[in-house]
């Protein structure tokens, strides 16, 4: 499995995407703190974090009694390149649409 | 984050009234002028929409078709279809199996029409599809760029 495959597999689950977005906003953050703000158990949050960690999306650090998680931005690059490429296709299509309608606005 | 990996959003103002933009989005011969090489459209919810790209001198490549299924027809404000902008799953109907959803929203604007496009559902595609799509889109993007430059170079294109 390539890095992008692992990343997308990890992100296929909407709750897991939500967990990751909260890690991005609040990291470094503990599973307990995330669990308090999500409608799922702390145990479920820990499982999601484990999947994100094995995909290389988050890193864990022990701080005293707690384990805190934060984003590893590099893992997202390959995955977001793919979306960027698809976005560029829309840019090209919409540029053609606008040009087409400007050429003949009343057709 | 969720947004970035699951959806593509674009918005632009077009100097033409919504009815005119609507026609460009939904009439087969007009879709052929900017989206693909040609299109077939059964304009109703659950109607079939098929895009075809023919190879051109400028871009080369192979002919391919892309089936879509219409979900919403609310003239001239909202047009929604689901499709698979990638290979594989050709025999599986769009009512089953993976797809992304394309939503066009048109609003009145002092300069004409505000057009918003959202394509969503990328995050829930099976991961193996993404690689196929990556390769096909590289090819498709080069082809589209070729078509775009050919179009802009033609005498009829506005500056």
mmCIF file of C-alpha atoms in Angstrom:
data_model
loop_
_atom_site.group_PDB
_atom_site.id
_atom_site.type_symbol
_atom_site.label_atom_id
_atom_site.label_comp_id
_atom_site.label_asym_id
_atom_site.label_seq_id
_atom_site.Cartn_x
_atom_site.Cartn_y
_atom_site.Cartn_z
ATOM 1 C CA UNK A 1 0.000 0.000 0.000
ATOM 2 C CA UNK A 2 1.405 3.419 -0.941
ATOM 3 C CA UNK A 3 1.401 6.365 1.433
ATOM 4 C CA UNK A 4 -1.553 7.912 -0.389
ATOM 5 C CA UNK A 5 -3.517 4.635 -0.199
ATOM 6 C CA UNK A 6 -2.907 4.377 3.551
ATOM 7 C CA UNK A 7 -3.876 8.005 4.042
ATOM 8 C CA UNK A 8 -7.093 7.697 2.062
ATOM 9 C CA UNK A 9 -8.004 4.431 3.760
ATOM 10 C CA UNK A 10 -7.555 6.166 7.106
ATOM 11 C CA UNK A 11 -9.644 9.118 5.952
ATOM 12 C CA UNK A 12 -12.479 7.104 4.397
ATOM 13 C CA UNK A 13 -14.286 7.181 7.742
ATOM 14 C CA UNK A 14 -16.088 10.494 8.429
ATOM 15 C CA UNK A 15 -15.578 10.284 12.216
ATOM 16 C CA UNK A 16 -11.876 9.713 11.666
ATOM 17 C CA UNK A 17 -11.704 12.771 9.405
ATOM 18 C CA UNK A 18 -13.406 14.711 12.154
ATOM 19 C CA UNK A 19 -10.888 13.412 14.714
ATOM 20 C CA UNK A 20 -8.023 14.451 12.432
ATOM 21 C CA UNK A 21 -9.457 17.921 11.859
ATOM 22 C CA UNK A 22 -9.683 18.381 15.619
ATOM 23 C CA UNK A 23 -6.072 17.251 16.019
ATOM 24 C CA UNK A 24 -5.139 19.871 13.407
ATOM 25 C CA UNK A 25 -7.052 22.591 15.264
ATOM 26 C CA UNK A 26 -6.001 21.712 18.794
ATOM 27 C CA UNK A 27 -2.869 19.585 18.582
ATOM 28 C CA UNK A 28 -0.981 18.473 20.503
ATOM 29 C CA UNK A 29 -4.101 17.105 22.160
ATOM 30 C CA UNK A 30 -4.974 14.050 24.280
ATOM 31 C CA UNK A 31 -7.532 11.366 23.413
ATOM 32 C CA UNK A 32 -9.482 12.307 26.564
ATOM 33 C CA UNK A 33 -9.753 15.926 25.498
ATOM 34 C CA UNK A 34 -10.869 14.879 21.988
ATOM 35 C CA UNK A 35 -13.377 12.423 23.434
ATOM 36 C CA UNK A 36 -14.970 15.200 25.487
ATOM 37 C CA UNK A 37 -15.747 17.179 22.331
ATOM 38 C CA UNK A 38 -16.924 14.300 20.153
ATOM 39 C CA UNK A 39 -20.117 12.233 20.294
ATOM 40 C CA UNK A 40 -18.089 9.015 20.612
ATOM 41 C CA UNK A 41 -16.372 7.228 23.495
ATOM 42 C CA UNK A 42 -12.779 7.868 24.462
ATOM 43 C CA UNK A 43 -12.089 4.239 23.514
ATOM 44 C CA UNK A 44 -13.379 4.870 19.981
ATOM 45 C CA UNK A 45 -11.233 8.003 19.732
ATOM 46 C CA UNK A 46 -8.159 5.974 20.755
ATOM 47 C CA UNK A 47 -8.907 3.445 17.977
ATOM 48 C CA UNK A 48 -9.288 6.179 15.375
ATOM 49 C CA UNK A 49 -6.050 7.782 16.512
ATOM 50 C CA UNK A 50 -4.276 4.413 16.159
ATOM 51 C CA UNK A 51 -5.408 4.145 12.509
ATOM 52 C CA UNK A 52 -4.355 7.746 11.808
ATOM 53 C CA UNK A 53 -1.028 7.037 13.441
ATOM 54 C CA UNK A 54 -0.343 3.905 11.390
ATOM 55 C CA UNK A 55 -1.102 5.889 8.218
ATOM 56 C CA UNK A 56 1.540 8.369 9.351
ATOM 57 C CA UNK A 57 -0.991 11.193 9.710
ATOM 58 C CA UNK A 58 -0.485 11.847 13.406
ATOM 59 C CA UNK A 59 2.404 11.401 15.827
ATOM 60 C CA UNK A 60 2.030 10.566 19.531
ATOM 61 C CA UNK A 61 4.121 12.021 22.360
ATOM 62 C CA UNK A 62 3.961 11.133 26.007
ATOM 63 C CA UNK A 63 3.727 14.187 28.269
ATOM 64 C CA UNK A 64 3.568 13.186 31.915
ATOM 65 C CA UNK A 65 0.492 10.996 32.387
ATOM 66 C CA UNK A 66 -0.942 11.814 29.000
ATOM 67 C CA UNK A 67 -0.280 10.869 25.398
ATOM 68 C CA UNK A 68 -0.751 13.831 23.085
ATOM 69 C CA UNK A 69 -1.325 13.676 19.354
ATOM 70 C CA UNK A 70 -0.377 16.079 16.604
ATOM 71 C CA UNK A 71 -0.524 16.260 12.820
ATOM 72 C CA UNK A 72 2.299 15.047 10.578
ATOM 73 C CA UNK A 73 1.740 17.346 7.626
ATOM 74 C CA UNK A 74 3.981 15.481 5.140
ATOM 75 C CA UNK A 75 1.626 12.489 4.978
ATOM 76 C CA UNK A 76 -1.113 14.717 3.626
ATOM 77 C CA UNK A 77 0.905 16.080 0.744
ATOM 78 C CA UNK A 78 0.536 13.171 -1.654
ATOM 79 C CA UNK A 79 -3.174 12.867 -0.914
ATOM 80 C CA UNK A 80 -3.853 16.562 -1.363
ATOM 81 C CA UNK A 81 -1.835 16.628 -4.614
ATOM 82 C CA UNK A 82 -4.454 14.290 -6.022
ATOM 83 C CA UNK A 83 -7.302 16.624 -5.043
ATOM 84 C CA UNK A 84 -5.341 19.581 -6.417
ATOM 85 C CA UNK A 85 -5.086 17.824 -9.748
ATOM 86 C CA UNK A 86 -8.843 17.224 -9.836
ATOM 87 C CA UNK A 87 -9.449 20.856 -8.881
ATOM 88 C CA UNK A 88 -7.352 21.977 -11.820
ATOM 89 C CA UNK A 89 -9.608 19.974 -14.135
ATOM 90 C CA UNK A 90 -12.581 21.964 -12.836
ATOM 91 C CA UNK A 91 -10.672 25.220 -13.309
ATOM 92 C CA UNK A 92 -10.033 24.292 -16.934
ATOM 93 C CA UNK A 93 -13.647 23.235 -17.523
ATOM 94 C CA UNK A 94 -15.078 26.380 -15.938
ATOM 95 C CA UNK A 95 -12.682 28.593 -17.906
ATOM 96 C CA UNK A 96 -13.966 26.922 -21.086
ATOM 97 C CA UNK A 97 -17.588 27.355 -19.940
ATOM 98 C CA UNK A 98 -17.093 31.070 -19.251
ATOM 99 C CA UNK A 99 -15.298 31.549 -22.580
ATOM 100 C CA UNK A 100 -18.043 29.649 -24.399
ATOM 101 C CA UNK A 101 -20.816 31.778 -22.843
ATOM 102 C CA UNK A 102 -18.968 35.056 -23.411
ATOM 103 C CA UNK A 103 -18.400 34.174 -27.050
ATOM 104 C CA UNK A 104 -22.120 33.725 -27.604
ATOM 105 C CA UNK A 105 -24.140 34.932 -24.593
ATOM 106 C CA UNK A 106 -27.533 34.767 -26.298
ATOM 107 C CA UNK A 107 -27.283 31.525 -28.235
ATOM 108 C CA UNK B 1 -9.293 19.259 6.709
ATOM 109 C CA UNK B 2 -12.466 17.270 6.115
ATOM 110 C CA UNK B 3 -13.338 19.709 3.364
ATOM 111 C CA UNK B 4 -9.945 19.682 1.758
ATOM 112 C CA UNK B 5 -9.849 15.933 1.233
ATOM 113 C CA UNK B 6 -13.482 15.261 0.454
ATOM 114 C CA UNK B 7 -14.608 18.051 -1.844
ATOM 115 C CA UNK B 8 -13.716 20.543 -4.523
ATOM 116 C CA UNK B 9 -15.536 23.888 -4.515
ATOM 117 C CA UNK B 10 -15.414 26.595 -7.136
ATOM 118 C CA UNK B 11 -17.408 29.760 -7.657
ATOM 119 C CA UNK B 12 -17.423 32.203 -10.543
ATOM 120 C CA UNK B 13 -19.550 34.988 -12.000
ATOM 121 C CA UNK B 14 -20.504 34.533 -15.629
ATOM 122 C CA UNK B 15 -21.745 37.418 -17.781
ATOM 123 C CA UNK B 16 -24.867 35.605 -18.975
ATOM 124 C CA UNK B 17 -28.314 35.132 -17.402
ATOM 125 C CA UNK B 18 -29.028 31.937 -15.382
ATOM 126 C CA UNK B 19 -31.265 30.485 -18.126
ATOM 127 C CA UNK B 20 -28.392 30.800 -20.576
ATOM 128 C CA UNK B 21 -25.897 29.176 -18.188
ATOM 129 C CA UNK B 22 -28.455 26.477 -17.418
ATOM 130 C CA UNK B 23 -28.689 25.648 -21.121
ATOM 131 C CA UNK B 24 -24.885 25.345 -21.345
ATOM 132 C CA UNK B 25 -24.945 22.928 -18.380
ATOM 133 C CA UNK B 26 -27.804 20.741 -19.529
ATOM 134 C CA UNK B 27 -28.103 20.721 -23.324
ATOM 135 C CA UNK B 28 -26.063 18.000 -25.007
ATOM 136 C CA UNK B 29 -24.722 20.073 -27.903
ATOM 137 C CA UNK B 30 -23.663 22.865 -25.529
ATOM 138 C CA UNK B 31 -22.010 20.507 -23.025
ATOM 139 C CA UNK B 32 -20.041 19.233 -26.004
ATOM 140 C CA UNK B 33 -18.658 22.759 -26.488
ATOM 141 C CA UNK B 34 -16.951 22.983 -23.113
ATOM 142 C CA UNK B 35 -17.197 19.829 -20.972
ATOM 143 C CA UNK B 36 -16.396 16.910 -23.218
ATOM 144 C CA UNK B 37 -16.408 16.315 -26.925
ATOM 145 C CA UNK B 38 -20.043 15.285 -26.857
ATOM 146 C CA UNK B 39 -22.751 14.426 -24.361
ATOM 147 C CA UNK B 40 -26.096 12.614 -24.180
ATOM 148 C CA UNK B 41 -28.599 13.922 -21.649
ATOM 149 C CA UNK B 42 -31.889 12.510 -20.370
ATOM 150 C CA UNK B 43 -32.804 15.605 -18.350
ATOM 151 C CA UNK B 44 -34.813 14.243 -15.422
ATOM 152 C CA UNK B 45 -34.018 12.824 -11.961
ATOM 153 C CA UNK B 46 -32.425 9.374 -12.435
ATOM 154 C CA UNK B 47 -31.915 10.186 -16.121
ATOM 155 C CA UNK B 48 -28.661 9.139 -17.766
ATOM 156 C CA UNK B 49 -25.954 11.611 -18.698
ATOM 157 C CA UNK B 50 -23.004 10.383 -20.756
ATOM 158 C CA UNK B 51 -19.885 12.380 -21.536
ATOM 159 C CA UNK B 52 -17.597 11.352 -24.362
ATOM 160 C CA UNK B 53 -14.085 12.563 -25.059
ATOM 161 C CA UNK B 54 -12.769 11.936 -28.549
ATOM 162 C CA UNK B 55 -9.038 12.097 -29.204
ATOM 163 C CA UNK B 56 -8.031 15.349 -30.910
ATOM 164 C CA UNK B 57 -5.027 16.280 -33.041
ATOM 165 C CA UNK B 58 -3.880 18.664 -30.309
ATOM 166 C CA UNK B 59 -4.046 16.183 -27.460
ATOM 167 C CA UNK B 60 -4.005 12.616 -28.811
ATOM 168 C CA UNK B 61 -5.105 9.977 -26.301
ATOM 169 C CA UNK B 62 -7.921 7.470 -26.560
ATOM 170 C CA UNK B 63 -11.682 7.938 -26.818
ATOM 171 C CA UNK B 64 -13.404 7.418 -23.507
ATOM 172 C CA UNK B 65 -16.885 7.825 -22.091
ATOM 173 C CA UNK B 66 -17.987 8.653 -18.595
ATOM 174 C CA UNK B 67 -21.506 7.776 -17.453
ATOM 175 C CA UNK B 68 -23.360 9.910 -14.936
ATOM 176 C CA UNK B 69 -26.787 9.769 -13.315
ATOM 177 C CA UNK B 70 -28.841 12.933 -12.836
ATOM 178 C CA UNK B 71 -30.151 13.531 -9.308
ATOM 179 C CA UNK B 72 -31.695 17.024 -9.295
ATOM 180 C CA UNK B 73 -33.158 19.128 -12.120
ATOM 181 C CA UNK B 74 -34.383 22.463 -10.762
ATOM 182 C CA UNK B 75 -34.272 24.800 -13.730
ATOM 183 C CA UNK B 76 -32.427 27.188 -13.782
ATOM 184 C CA UNK B 77 -31.030 27.085 -10.233
ATOM 185 C CA UNK B 78 -29.771 23.634 -9.402
ATOM 186 C CA UNK B 79 -28.396 20.711 -11.410
ATOM 187 C CA UNK B 80 -26.900 17.689 -9.647
ATOM 188 C CA UNK B 81 -25.464 14.461 -10.961
ATOM 189 C CA UNK B 82 -23.366 11.600 -9.645
ATOM 190 C CA UNK B 83 -20.576 10.057 -11.688
ATOM 191 C CA UNK B 84 -17.352 8.124 -11.555
ATOM 192 C CA UNK B 85 -14.579 10.277 -12.909
ATOM 193 C CA UNK B 86 -12.228 7.270 -12.850
ATOM 194 C CA UNK B 87 -11.841 3.784 -14.327
ATOM 195 C CA UNK B 88 -13.275 0.517 -13.069
ATOM 196 C CA UNK B 89 -16.793 -0.417 -11.945
ATOM 197 C CA UNK B 90 -18.036 0.013 -15.536
ATOM 198 C CA UNK B 91 -20.653 -2.718 -15.182
ATOM 199 C CA UNK B 92 -21.994 -1.546 -11.825
ATOM 200 C CA UNK B 93 -24.951 0.884 -12.048
ATOM 201 C CA UNK B 94 -24.499 4.296 -10.444
ATOM 202 C CA UNK B 95 -27.259 3.437 -7.979
ATOM 203 C CA UNK B 96 -24.701 1.018 -6.496
ATOM 204 C CA UNK B 97 -21.004 1.302 -5.917
ATOM 205 C CA UNK B 98 -18.736 4.307 -5.545
ATOM 206 C CA UNK B 99 -19.349 7.735 -7.061
ATOM 207 C CA UNK B 100 -18.704 11.419 -6.528
ATOM 208 C CA UNK B 101 -21.498 14.008 -6.665
ATOM 209 C CA UNK B 102 -21.333 17.154 -8.796
ATOM 210 C CA UNK B 103 -23.655 20.019 -7.807
ATOM 211 C CA UNK B 104 -24.117 23.146 -9.889
ATOM 212 C CA UNK B 105 -25.907 26.021 -8.156
ATOM 213 C CA UNK B 106 -26.895 29.134 -10.146
ATOM 214 C CA UNK B 107 -27.927 32.455 -8.608
ATOM 215 C CA UNK B 108 -28.920 35.793 -10.076
ATOM 216 C CA UNK B 109 -26.070 38.297 -9.943
ATOM 217 C CA UNK B 110 -25.879 41.953 -11.103
ATOM 218 C CA UNK B 111 -23.315 40.885 -13.717
ATOM 219 C CA UNK B 112 -25.227 37.803 -14.819
ATOM 220 C CA UNK B 113 -25.003 34.542 -12.916
ATOM 221 C CA UNK B 114 -23.083 33.380 -9.882
ATOM 222 C CA UNK B 115 -22.220 29.746 -10.568
ATOM 223 C CA UNK B 116 -21.055 27.486 -7.780
ATOM 224 C CA UNK B 117 -19.684 23.985 -8.411
ATOM 225 C CA UNK B 118 -19.116 21.433 -5.678
ATOM 226 C CA UNK B 119 -17.799 17.944 -6.357
ATOM 227 C CA UNK B 120 -17.858 15.837 -3.178
ATOM 228 C CA UNK B 121 -17.408 12.284 -1.970
ATOM 229 C CA UNK B 122 -13.707 11.772 -2.732
ATOM 230 C CA UNK B 123 -12.842 10.716 0.807
ATOM 231 C CA UNK B 124 -15.200 7.739 0.752
ATOM 232 C CA UNK B 125 -13.963 6.303 -2.557
ATOM 233 C CA UNK B 126 -12.182 2.962 -2.218
ATOM 234 C CA UNK B 127 -8.436 3.710 -2.057
ATOM 235 C CA UNK B 128 -7.545 1.511 -5.045
ATOM 236 C CA UNK B 129 -9.695 3.729 -7.283
ATOM 237 C CA UNK B 130 -7.682 6.759 -6.403
ATOM 238 C CA UNK B 131 -4.533 5.507 -7.986
ATOM 239 C CA UNK B 132 -6.331 4.584 -11.217
ATOM 240 C CA UNK B 133 -7.938 7.980 -11.196
ATOM 241 C CA UNK B 134 -4.630 9.658 -10.562
ATOM 242 C CA UNK B 135 -3.190 8.133 -13.733
ATOM 243 C CA UNK B 136 -6.284 8.698 -15.841
ATOM 244 C CA UNK B 137 -6.620 12.255 -14.673
ATOM 245 C CA UNK B 138 -3.067 13.061 -15.522
ATOM 246 C CA UNK B 139 -3.837 11.911 -19.030
ATOM 247 C CA UNK B 140 -7.227 13.663 -19.044
ATOM 248 C CA UNK B 141 -5.846 16.902 -17.699
ATOM 249 C CA UNK B 142 -3.210 17.046 -20.430
ATOM 250 C CA UNK B 143 -5.900 16.391 -23.008
ATOM 251 C CA UNK B 144 -8.121 19.119 -21.594
ATOM 252 C CA UNK B 145 -5.258 21.587 -21.499
ATOM 253 C CA UNK B 146 -4.670 20.838 -25.169
ATOM 254 C CA UNK B 147 -8.333 21.484 -25.931
ATOM 255 C CA UNK B 148 -8.323 24.674 -23.909
ATOM 256 C CA UNK B 149 -5.321 26.147 -25.684
ATOM 257 C CA UNK B 150 -6.778 25.128 -29.040
ATOM 258 C CA UNK B 151 -10.025 26.816 -28.081
ATOM 259 C CA UNK B 152 -8.361 30.003 -26.851
ATOM 260 C CA UNK B 153 -6.267 30.173 -30.024
ATOM 261 C CA UNK B 154 -9.338 29.983 -32.233
ATOM 262 C CA UNK B 155 -10.702 33.183 -33.779
ATOM 263 C CA UNK B 156 -14.049 32.986 -31.957
ATOM 264 C CA UNK B 157 -12.570 33.020 -28.450
ATOM 265 C CA UNK B 158 -12.981 36.298 -26.530
ATOM 266 C CA UNK B 159 -9.965 38.033 -25.004
#
